[in-house]
Coordinates of C-alpha atoms in Angstrom, one line a residue:
Chain A
M271 CA 0.0 0.0 0.0
T272 CA 2.7 2.5 1.0
T273 CA 4.7 1.8 -2.2
A274 CA 1.8 2.4 -4.6
T275 CA 0.3 5.6 -3.3
P276 CA 3.2 8.1 -3.5
D277 CA 3.6 7.4 -7.2
L278 CA 0.1 8.7 -7.7
A279 CA 0.5 11.5 -5.3
T280 CA 3.7 13.1 -6.7
G281 CA 3.4 11.9 -10.3
A282 CA 6.3 12.1 -12.8
K283 CA 8.9 13.6 -10.4
Q284 CA 8.7 10.6 -8.1
P285 CA 11.4 8.4 -9.6
G286 CA 13.9 11.2 -9.4
F287 CA 13.4 11.7 -5.7
L288 CA 13.5 8.0 -5.0
S289 CA 16.7 7.4 -6.7
R290 CA 18.3 10.3 -4.9
F291 CA 16.9 9.4 -1.5
R292 CA 16.7 5.7 -1.5
P293 CA 19.7 4.3 -3.3
R294 CA 19.8 0.6 -4.0
G295 CA 23.1 0.5 -2.2
T296 CA 21.6 0.5 1.4
V297 CA 22.4 -3.2 1.7
W298 CA 25.9 -2.2 2.5
L299 CA 24.7 -0.9 5.9
A300 CA 24.6 -4.5 7.0
V301 CA 28.3 -5.0 6.3
P302 CA 29.5 -4.4 9.9
A303 CA 26.9 -6.8 11.3
V304 CA 27.9 -9.5 8.8
L305 CA 31.6 -8.9 9.6
V306 CA 30.9 -9.5 13.4
L307 CA 29.0 -12.6 12.4
V308 CA 31.8 -14.0 10.3
I309 CA 34.4 -13.4 12.9
A310 CA 32.5 -14.5 16.0
L311 CA 30.1 -17.1 14.6
A312 CA 31.0 -18.5 11.1
Y313 CA 34.7 -18.8 11.7
P314 CA 34.4 -20.5 15.2
L315 CA 31.7 -22.9 13.8
A316 CA 34.0 -23.7 10.8
I317 CA 36.8 -24.5 13.3
V318 CA 34.5 -26.9 15.1
V319 CA 33.6 -28.7 11.9
V320 CA 37.2 -28.8 10.7
R321 CA 38.5 -30.2 14.0
S322 CA 35.8 -32.9 14.1
F323 CA 37.3 -34.2 10.8
T324 CA 41.0 -33.7 11.6
D325 CA 41.6 -34.1 15.3
P326 CA 43.4 -36.3 16.3
A327 CA 43.7 -37.9 12.8
P328 CA 42.0 -36.9 9.4
G329 CA 38.9 -38.8 8.6
I330 CA 35.5 -39.6 9.9
G331 CA 36.8 -41.5 13.0
N332 CA 35.2 -39.1 15.5
Y333 CA 31.8 -39.7 13.9
V334 CA 32.2 -43.4 13.8
W335 CA 33.2 -43.3 17.5
F336 CA 30.2 -41.2 18.3
F337 CA 27.6 -43.4 16.6
Q338 CA 29.2 -46.7 17.7
S339 CA 29.3 -45.9 21.4
A340 CA 26.1 -47.1 23.1
V341 CA 26.5 -44.4 25.8
N342 CA 26.5 -41.7 23.2
R343 CA 23.5 -43.1 21.4
T344 CA 21.6 -43.2 24.7
V345 CA 22.5 -39.6 25.4
L346 CA 21.5 -38.5 21.9
Q347 CA 18.2 -40.3 22.2
R348 CA 17.6 -38.9 25.7
T349 CA 18.3 -35.4 24.5
F350 CA 15.6 -35.7 21.8
V351 CA 13.1 -37.4 24.3
V352 CA 13.7 -34.6 26.9
A353 CA 13.2 -31.9 24.2
A354 CA 10.0 -33.6 23.1
W355 CA 8.7 -33.8 26.7
V356 CA 9.6 -30.2 27.4
T357 CA 7.9 -29.0 24.2
L358 CA 4.7 -31.0 24.9
V359 CA 4.4 -29.9 28.5
S360 CA 5.0 -26.3 27.5
L361 CA 2.5 -26.4 24.7
I362 CA -0.2 -27.9 27.1
C363 CA 0.5 -25.1 29.6
A364 CA 0.9 -22.3 27.0
Y365 CA -2.1 -22.7 24.7
P366 CA -4.8 -22.1 27.3
Y367 CA -2.7 -19.4 29.0
A368 CA -2.2 -17.5 25.8
Y369 CA -5.9 -17.9 24.9
A370 CA -6.9 -16.6 28.4
M371 CA -4.6 -13.5 27.7
T372 CA -6.7 -12.6 24.7
I373 CA -10.2 -12.8 26.4
V374 CA -9.6 -11.2 29.8
G375 CA -9.9 -7.5 30.7
K376 CA -7.0 -5.0 30.4
N377 CA -5.9 -5.2 34.0
V378 CA -5.9 -9.0 34.3
R379 CA -4.1 -9.1 31.0
L380 CA -1.4 -6.9 32.4
V381 CA -0.9 -9.2 35.3
L382 CA -0.8 -12.3 33.0
I383 CA 1.8 -10.5 30.8
L384 CA 3.9 -9.6 33.8
C385 CA 3.9 -13.3 34.9
V386 CA 5.4 -14.2 31.5
L387 CA 7.7 -11.3 31.0
V388 CA 9.4 -11.2 34.4
P389 CA 10.7 -14.8 34.2
F390 CA 11.4 -14.3 30.5
W391 CA 13.8 -11.4 31.2
L392 CA 15.2 -12.8 34.4
S393 CA 18.5 -14.4 34.2
G394 CA 18.3 -18.2 33.4
V395 CA 21.0 -18.9 36.0
V396 CA 18.9 -17.3 38.7
R397 CA 15.8 -19.3 37.7
T398 CA 17.8 -22.5 37.6
L399 CA 19.1 -21.6 41.1
A400 CA 15.5 -21.4 42.2
W401 CA 14.9 -24.9 40.9
V402 CA 18.0 -26.3 42.5
I403 CA 16.6 -25.1 45.8
L404 CA 13.0 -26.2 45.2
L405 CA 13.9 -29.7 44.0
Q406 CA 16.4 -30.6 46.7
D407 CA 15.7 -33.7 48.7
S408 CA 15.1 -31.3 51.7
G409 CA 13.6 -28.7 49.4
V410 CA 10.2 -27.0 49.4
I411 CA 8.4 -29.6 47.3
N412 CA 9.6 -32.5 49.5
S413 CA 8.8 -30.6 52.7
F414 CA 5.3 -30.0 51.4
L415 CA 4.9 -33.7 50.5
R416 CA 6.2 -34.7 53.9
G417 CA 3.7 -32.3 55.5
L418 CA 0.9 -34.0 53.7
G419 CA 2.1 -37.3 55.1
L420 CA 3.4 -38.5 51.7
S421 CA 6.8 -40.0 51.0
P422 CA 9.3 -37.7 49.5
V423 CA 10.3 -38.1 45.9
K424 CA 13.8 -37.9 44.4
L425 CA 13.6 -34.9 42.0
I426 CA 17.0 -33.3 41.7
R427 CA 19.5 -35.2 39.5
T428 CA 16.6 -37.0 37.8
L429 CA 15.1 -36.7 34.4
P430 CA 11.7 -35.4 35.6
G431 CA 13.5 -32.7 37.6
V432 CA 15.4 -31.7 34.4
I433 CA 12.1 -31.6 32.4
I434 CA 10.3 -29.5 35.1
G435 CA 13.1 -27.0 35.3
M436 CA 13.6 -26.7 31.5
T437 CA 9.8 -26.3 31.0
Q438 CA 9.6 -23.4 33.4
V439 CA 12.6 -21.7 31.8
L440 CA 11.3 -22.2 28.2
L441 CA 7.6 -21.6 28.8
P442 CA 7.7 -17.9 27.9
F443 CA 9.1 -18.9 24.5
M444 CA 6.0 -20.9 23.9
I445 CA 3.5 -18.5 25.3
L446 CA 4.7 -15.3 23.5
P447 CA 4.5 -16.5 19.8
I448 CA 1.1 -18.2 20.4
Y449 CA -0.3 -15.1 22.1
S450 CA 1.0 -12.8 19.3
V451 CA -0.8 -14.9 16.7
M452 CA -4.0 -15.3 18.8
K453 CA -4.1 -11.5 19.4
G454 CA -4.6 -11.0 15.7
I455 CA -7.4 -13.6 15.2
D456 CA -10.7 -11.9 14.2
T457 CA -13.2 -13.2 16.8
R458 CA -16.1 -12.2 14.4
L459 CA -15.2 -15.4 12.6
L460 CA -16.3 -17.4 15.7
Q461 CA -19.5 -15.4 16.0
A462 CA -20.1 -16.1 12.3
A463 CA -19.6 -19.9 12.8
R464 CA -22.0 -19.8 15.8
S465 CA -24.6 -17.9 13.9
L466 CA -24.4 -20.6 11.3
G467 CA -25.3 -23.1 13.9
A468 CA -21.9 -24.4 15.2
K469 CA -21.6 -25.2 18.9
P470 CA -19.0 -23.0 20.7
W471 CA -16.7 -26.0 21.1
R472 CA -16.9 -26.9 17.4
A473 CA -16.4 -23.3 16.4
F474 CA -13.3 -23.2 18.5
V475 CA -11.8 -26.4 17.2
Q476 CA -12.7 -25.8 13.5
I477 CA -12.1 -22.0 13.2
Y478 CA -10.0 -20.8 16.1
M479 CA -7.4 -23.6 16.4
P480 CA -6.4 -23.7 12.8
L481 CA -5.9 -19.9 12.8
S482 CA -3.7 -20.1 15.8
L483 CA -1.5 -22.8 14.3
P484 CA 1.3 -20.5 13.0
G485 CA 1.9 -19.4 16.6
V486 CA 1.9 -23.0 17.8
Y487 CA 4.4 -24.0 15.1
A488 CA 6.7 -21.1 16.0
G489 CA 6.5 -21.9 19.7
V490 CA 7.0 -25.6 19.2
I491 CA 10.0 -25.2 17.0
I492 CA 11.7 -22.5 19.2
V493 CA 11.2 -24.5 22.4
F494 CA 12.3 -27.8 20.8
I495 CA 15.5 -26.3 19.3
L496 CA 16.4 -24.4 22.5
S497 CA 15.8 -27.6 24.5
L498 CA 18.1 -29.6 22.2
G499 CA 21.0 -27.2 22.9
F500 CA 20.2 -26.4 26.5
Y501 CA 23.1 -26.5 28.8
I502 CA 22.9 -24.7 32.1
T503 CA 19.6 -26.1 33.4
P504 CA 20.3 -29.8 32.7
A505 CA 23.8 -29.4 33.9
L506 CA 22.7 -28.0 37.3
L507 CA 19.5 -30.1 37.7
G508 CA 20.6 -33.3 36.1
G509 CA 22.8 -36.1 37.4
P510 CA 25.0 -38.7 35.7
R511 CA 22.0 -40.7 34.6
S512 CA 20.2 -37.7 33.0
I513 CA 23.2 -36.1 31.2
M514 CA 22.4 -34.4 27.9
L515 CA 24.4 -33.9 24.7
S516 CA 25.5 -30.4 25.6
S517 CA 27.2 -31.6 28.8
L518 CA 28.9 -34.4 26.9
V519 CA 30.3 -31.9 24.4
Q520 CA 31.5 -29.7 27.2
N521 CA 33.1 -32.7 29.0
Q522 CA 34.9 -33.9 25.9
V523 CA 36.4 -30.4 25.2
L524 CA 37.1 -28.9 28.6
S525 CA 37.9 -32.0 30.7
L526 CA 39.2 -34.5 28.2
L527 CA 40.6 -32.0 25.6
N528 CA 39.2 -34.2 22.9
W529 CA 38.5 -31.4 20.4
G530 CA 37.7 -33.8 17.6
R531 CA 35.2 -35.9 19.5
G532 CA 33.5 -32.9 21.2
G533 CA 33.4 -31.2 17.8
A534 CA 31.8 -34.2 16.1
M535 CA 29.1 -34.2 18.8
G536 CA 28.6 -30.4 18.4
V537 CA 28.3 -30.9 14.6
V538 CA 25.6 -33.6 15.2
L539 CA 23.7 -31.2 17.4
L540 CA 24.1 -28.3 14.9
V541 CA 23.0 -30.5 12.0
A542 CA 19.9 -31.7 13.9
T543 CA 19.0 -28.1 14.7
F544 CA 19.3 -26.9 11.1
V545 CA 17.4 -29.9 9.7
L546 CA 14.6 -29.1 12.1
L547 CA 14.6 -25.5 11.1
A548 CA 14.6 -26.3 7.4
I549 CA 11.6 -28.6 7.9
A550 CA 9.7 -26.1 10.1
A551 CA 10.5 -22.8 8.3
P552 CA 8.3 -23.3 5.2
L553 CA 5.5 -24.7 7.4
M554 CA 5.4 -21.6 9.5
R555 CA 5.7 -19.2 6.6
Q556 CA 2.9 -20.9 4.5
K557 CA 0.5 -21.0 7.5
H558 CA 1.3 -17.5 8.4
T559 CA 0.5 -15.9 5.0
S560 CA -2.6 -18.0 4.6
S561 CA -4.0 -16.9 8.0
R562 CA -3.1 -13.3 7.2
R563 CA -5.0 -13.5 3.9
E564 CA -8.1 -14.9 5.7
A565 CA -8.0 -12.4 8.5
Chain B
M109 CA -22.3 -15.9 35.2
P110 CA -19.0 -17.6 34.2
S111 CA -19.5 -21.0 32.6
F112 CA -17.8 -24.2 33.8
P113 CA -15.1 -24.1 31.0
R114 CA -14.3 -20.5 32.0
I115 CA -13.7 -21.4 35.6
F116 CA -11.6 -24.4 34.6
L117 CA -9.5 -22.1 32.3
G118 CA -9.1 -19.6 35.0
L119 CA -7.8 -22.2 37.5
F120 CA -5.5 -23.7 34.9
C121 CA -4.0 -20.2 34.1
L122 CA -3.5 -19.5 37.8
L123 CA -1.5 -22.8 38.1
V124 CA 0.6 -21.8 35.1
A125 CA 1.2 -18.3 36.5
V126 CA 2.3 -19.9 39.8
L127 CA 4.6 -22.2 37.9
L128 CA 6.1 -19.2 36.0
L129 CA 6.6 -17.0 39.1
A130 CA 6.8 -19.0 42.3
P131 CA 10.2 -20.7 41.7
T132 CA 11.8 -17.2 41.6
L133 CA 9.9 -15.9 44.5
V134 CA 11.2 -18.7 46.7
V135 CA 14.7 -17.2 46.3
I136 CA 13.6 -14.0 48.1
P137 CA 13.0 -15.4 51.7
M138 CA 16.2 -17.4 51.4
S139 CA 18.3 -14.3 50.8
F140 CA 17.5 -13.3 54.4
N141 CA 18.5 -16.6 55.9
G142 CA 20.3 -16.3 59.3
N143 CA 22.3 -19.5 58.6
K144 CA 24.9 -20.1 56.0
S145 CA 22.8 -22.5 54.0
L146 CA 20.4 -22.5 51.1
A147 CA 17.7 -24.5 53.0
F148 CA 14.0 -23.7 52.9
P149 CA 12.3 -22.5 55.0
P150 CA 15.0 -20.1 56.1
V151 CA 16.0 -19.8 59.7
G152 CA 16.2 -16.4 61.4
F153 CA 16.6 -13.1 59.6
S154 CA 19.7 -11.2 58.5
W155 CA 20.9 -8.7 55.9
Q156 CA 24.4 -10.3 55.9
W157 CA 24.2 -11.8 52.4
Y158 CA 23.3 -8.5 50.8
G159 CA 26.2 -7.0 52.8
N160 CA 28.4 -9.8 51.5
F161 CA 27.4 -9.1 47.9
F162 CA 28.4 -5.4 48.2
T163 CA 31.7 -6.0 50.0
N164 CA 33.0 -9.4 48.8
P165 CA 35.4 -8.6 45.9
D166 CA 34.4 -11.8 44.1
W167 CA 30.9 -10.5 43.8
T168 CA 31.6 -6.8 43.3
T169 CA 34.2 -7.2 40.6
S170 CA 32.1 -9.8 38.7
F171 CA 29.1 -7.5 38.9
T172 CA 31.1 -4.4 37.6
N173 CA 32.6 -6.5 34.9
S174 CA 29.2 -7.6 33.7
L175 CA 27.9 -4.1 33.9
F176 CA 30.9 -2.7 32.0
I177 CA 30.8 -5.3 29.2
A178 CA 27.0 -5.1 28.8
L179 CA 27.2 -1.3 28.4
I180 CA 29.8 -1.6 25.7
V181 CA 27.9 -4.4 24.0
A182 CA 24.6 -2.3 24.2
V183 CA 26.3 0.6 22.4
V184 CA 28.2 -1.4 19.8
A185 CA 25.4 -3.9 19.0
T186 CA 22.8 -1.1 18.8
I187 CA 24.8 0.8 16.2
V188 CA 25.7 -2.2 14.2
G189 CA 22.3 -3.8 14.5
T190 CA 20.4 -0.6 13.6
L191 CA 22.5 -0.2 10.4
A192 CA 21.8 -3.8 9.5
A193 CA 18.1 -3.3 10.1
F194 CA 18.2 -0.4 7.6
G195 CA 20.1 -2.5 5.1
V196 CA 17.7 -5.5 5.5
T197 CA 14.5 -3.4 5.3
R198 CA 15.5 -1.4 2.3
A199 CA 17.2 -4.1 0.3
A200 CA 15.4 -6.0 -2.4
A201 CA 13.0 -8.5 -0.8
R202 CA 15.0 -11.6 -1.6
T203 CA 18.4 -10.2 -0.5
G204 CA 16.8 -8.7 2.6
G205 CA 15.2 -12.0 3.6
L206 CA 18.4 -13.9 3.1
L207 CA 20.4 -11.4 5.0
R208 CA 17.9 -11.4 7.9
A209 CA 17.9 -15.1 8.1
L210 CA 21.7 -15.0 8.3
L211 CA 21.8 -12.3 10.9
I212 CA 19.4 -14.1 13.3
T213 CA 21.2 -17.5 13.2
P214 CA 23.0 -16.8 16.5
M215 CA 19.6 -17.2 18.2
V216 CA 19.3 -20.9 17.1
V217 CA 22.9 -22.2 17.2
P218 CA 23.3 -24.4 20.2
G219 CA 25.2 -22.5 22.9
V220 CA 27.7 -25.2 23.7
V221 CA 28.7 -25.6 20.0
L222 CA 29.2 -21.9 19.7
A223 CA 31.1 -21.8 23.0
I224 CA 33.7 -24.5 22.0
G225 CA 34.2 -22.8 18.6
I226 CA 34.7 -19.4 20.2
Y227 CA 37.0 -20.9 22.8
A228 CA 39.1 -22.5 20.1
V229 CA 39.5 -19.3 18.2
Y230 CA 40.1 -17.2 21.3
L231 CA 42.9 -19.6 22.5
D232 CA 44.8 -18.9 19.3
A233 CA 44.0 -15.2 19.3
H234 CA 44.8 -14.7 23.0
L235 CA 41.3 -13.4 23.6
V236 CA 40.4 -15.7 26.5
G237 CA 39.6 -13.6 29.6
T238 CA 39.7 -10.3 27.8
V239 CA 37.0 -7.6 27.6
T240 CA 37.5 -7.5 23.8
G241 CA 36.7 -11.2 23.6
F242 CA 33.6 -10.9 25.7
V243 CA 32.4 -7.8 23.8
L244 CA 32.9 -9.5 20.4
A245 CA 31.0 -12.7 21.4
H246 CA 28.2 -10.9 23.1
T247 CA 27.8 -8.3 20.3
M248 CA 27.3 -11.2 17.9
L249 CA 24.7 -12.8 20.2
A250 CA 22.9 -9.4 20.7
I251 CA 22.7 -8.3 17.0
P252 CA 19.6 -10.5 16.3
F253 CA 17.6 -8.9 19.1
V254 CA 18.5 -5.3 18.0
L255 CA 17.8 -6.2 14.4
I256 CA 14.3 -7.6 15.2
A257 CA 13.4 -4.6 17.4
V258 CA 14.5 -2.0 15.0
Q259 CA 13.1 -3.8 12.0
A260 CA 9.7 -3.9 13.7
S261 CA 9.6 -0.1 14.0
L262 CA 11.0 0.4 10.5
E263 CA 8.2 -1.7 9.1
V264 CA 5.4 0.4 10.5
F265 CA 7.4 3.6 9.7
D266 CA 5.9 5.5 6.7
Q267 CA 8.6 6.1 4.2
R268 CA 6.6 8.8 2.6
L269 CA 7.6 11.1 5.5
E270 CA 11.2 10.8 4.4
T271 CA 10.2 11.5 0.8
A272 CA 8.2 14.5 2.0
A273 CA 11.1 15.9 4.0
S274 CA 13.5 15.5 1.2
S275 CA 11.1 17.1 -1.3
L276 CA 11.1 20.1 1.0
G277 CA 14.8 20.3 0.5
A278 CA 16.3 18.5 3.5
G279 CA 19.5 16.7 3.0
R280 CA 19.8 12.9 3.7
L281 CA 21.4 13.4 7.1
T282 CA 18.9 16.0 8.1
V283 CA 16.1 13.7 7.1
F284 CA 17.5 10.9 9.2
R285 CA 18.2 13.1 12.2
T286 CA 14.9 15.0 12.3
V287 CA 12.4 12.6 10.8
T288 CA 13.6 8.9 10.8
L289 CA 15.5 8.7 14.0
P290 CA 12.8 10.2 16.3
L291 CA 10.2 7.9 14.9
I292 CA 12.1 4.7 15.2
L293 CA 13.8 5.7 18.5
P294 CA 11.5 3.4 20.7
G295 CA 12.6 0.4 18.5
I296 CA 16.3 1.4 18.9
L297 CA 16.0 1.8 22.6
S298 CA 14.3 -1.5 23.2
G299 CA 17.0 -3.1 20.9
A300 CA 19.6 -1.5 23.2
L301 CA 17.9 -2.8 26.3
F302 CA 17.7 -6.3 24.7
A303 CA 21.4 -6.1 23.8
F304 CA 22.3 -5.1 27.4
I305 CA 20.3 -7.9 29.0
T306 CA 21.6 -10.5 26.5
S307 CA 25.2 -9.6 27.4
F308 CA 24.5 -9.2 31.2
D309 CA 22.8 -12.7 31.3
E310 CA 25.0 -14.6 28.9
I311 CA 26.6 -17.6 30.6
I312 CA 27.5 -20.5 28.2
V313 CA 30.1 -18.7 26.1
A314 CA 31.2 -16.8 29.3
L315 CA 31.9 -20.0 31.1
F316 CA 34.3 -21.1 28.4
I317 CA 36.2 -17.8 27.8
T318 CA 36.3 -16.7 31.4
S319 CA 39.6 -16.4 33.3
P320 CA 40.3 -16.0 37.1
Y321 CA 41.0 -12.3 36.3
L322 CA 37.8 -11.6 34.3
K323 CA 34.6 -13.2 35.5
T324 CA 31.1 -12.1 34.8
L325 CA 28.2 -12.2 37.2
P326 CA 26.5 -15.2 35.7
V327 CA 29.7 -17.2 35.9
Q328 CA 30.2 -16.2 39.5
I329 CA 26.6 -17.3 40.2
Y330 CA 27.1 -20.6 38.4
S331 CA 30.3 -21.4 40.3
S332 CA 28.6 -20.4 43.5
I333 CA 25.8 -22.8 42.9
T334 CA 28.0 -25.7 41.9
R335 CA 30.7 -25.2 44.5
D336 CA 29.2 -23.9 47.8
A337 CA 25.7 -23.2 49.1
D338 CA 26.5 -19.5 49.7
P339 CA 23.2 -17.7 50.3
T340 CA 24.8 -14.6 48.7
V341 CA 23.6 -16.2 45.5
A342 CA 20.0 -15.8 46.7
A343 CA 20.6 -12.2 47.5
V344 CA 21.9 -11.6 44.0
G345 CA 18.9 -13.5 42.6
T346 CA 16.5 -11.3 44.6
L347 CA 18.3 -8.1 43.5
L348 CA 18.2 -9.2 39.8
F349 CA 14.5 -10.1 40.2
I350 CA 13.6 -6.7 41.6
A351 CA 15.6 -4.9 38.9
T352 CA 14.1 -6.9 36.1
S353 CA 10.5 -6.4 37.4
L354 CA 11.1 -2.7 37.8
I355 CA 12.4 -2.4 34.2
I356 CA 9.5 -4.3 32.8
I357 CA 6.8 -2.5 34.8
A358 CA 8.4 0.9 33.7
G359 CA 8.4 -0.3 30.1
L360 CA 4.8 -1.4 30.2
L361 CA 3.7 1.8 31.8
F362 CA 5.7 3.8 29.3
G363 CA 4.2 1.8 26.5
M364 CA 0.7 2.4 27.8
R365 CA 1.2 6.1 28.1
R366 CA 2.6 6.3 24.6
G367 CA -0.4 4.4 23.4
R368 CA -2.8 6.8 25.0
T369 CA -1.4 10.0 23.7

């Protein structure tokens, strides 16, 4: 819209202005940013890839070692399972919450938004610290259970503990994209469906949910990808039997100085991330434009 | 009268809100613990852990290091990221899209992979434990946030205003300074805030490139959690929680006032 109207408004002189004012060369403004990216992102990642094939000896030995070791395969599988759990639990918590944010009054919405934004902006280390305290054997949750006369449960250094902590840390990343899509859904479509005889529940499932899918896709993919590479929370809440791929990479490089093996694991993680993104990106884009056209 | 599904939804959201906030709130009473332990419920009352945070050099220097690095990162990333946002928004659609995808990759690359790569490069370049090293890595991580924030305000910005100004004889710099900049300033400022927080909070890369002589606050918190149960960490958590809440409330109020006028 904005590109079509000025042509009509200013007539023949327009192209002259534009070429003087908006030269095609503005892409060059991105050069400093790209430079920073090459030095601090592309080059280091290239080093990781190269080392995974050359250290200690040239070849694919590190990858063969990675996939042949039963321990590594277990950790790889566990990393994906945990990521899937965290994504599922966050989605179950986030969808109704985001929906509630769109239907409540202004003041309640402000409170709900604060509940999401404060943890979202608060340091991840501090939030993990809170979970370390809560999940301890003598922690709040277990004191509460004991108070109820129930037997305490082992939470810290267990997989459920890791999943609980990661879900809380990543939940805002699920709520925010779903909310931002839901906010834009035209509720008159629901009224229209109901006026045509649909029950509220059916109108919700058939009209509202499909329209909210782009937000769900975005949230799911962000949370899943962040879970795969999560380091601090699983490292602090997990134990030897709930170790994740990130900790294994760190261990190989910092403790064992196996740059090649650590690098190979890192490359596996990196490739998994980008494959997921490549699958998800067209899905999100397609749904997004179609919903915008309908709205 | 609220229907049954509404009540159920309300209760569910209350639970989620508790899950989001409560874990952090638990840290507050523990920061006033009378004993040297991180147990809950706390025993007695004292301000000693706050006192310790402001007097113990481990905590004060790591705090000032973080503040100093985050301020430099905020300035550098905001300038570089804003320029990039202009480049991306005003480039041809395909080039712009590609460039944008490239510039936001730091957000999705797994932290540990990035950290070992940067560590390897820094070992060779003698950048481990230097301010330059921290600023470079954190700027790269902060650029996506600045880019997204500034791009959002550039997209709603009406370029005809620039055309109008230049048709009235304003030079390109004057147009930028008097028309473009004031209109996109909220985007730039929120980008700067994001950049500051990104650097101030960053821990994974920091854990790898830190040295005994240059530690940031998150690294100090991490080592305090893993090594000893020093309640100072709860005091730090409480202070960060209060600071974060105040910034967000101020931002929301500011946004609401802007929306009204």
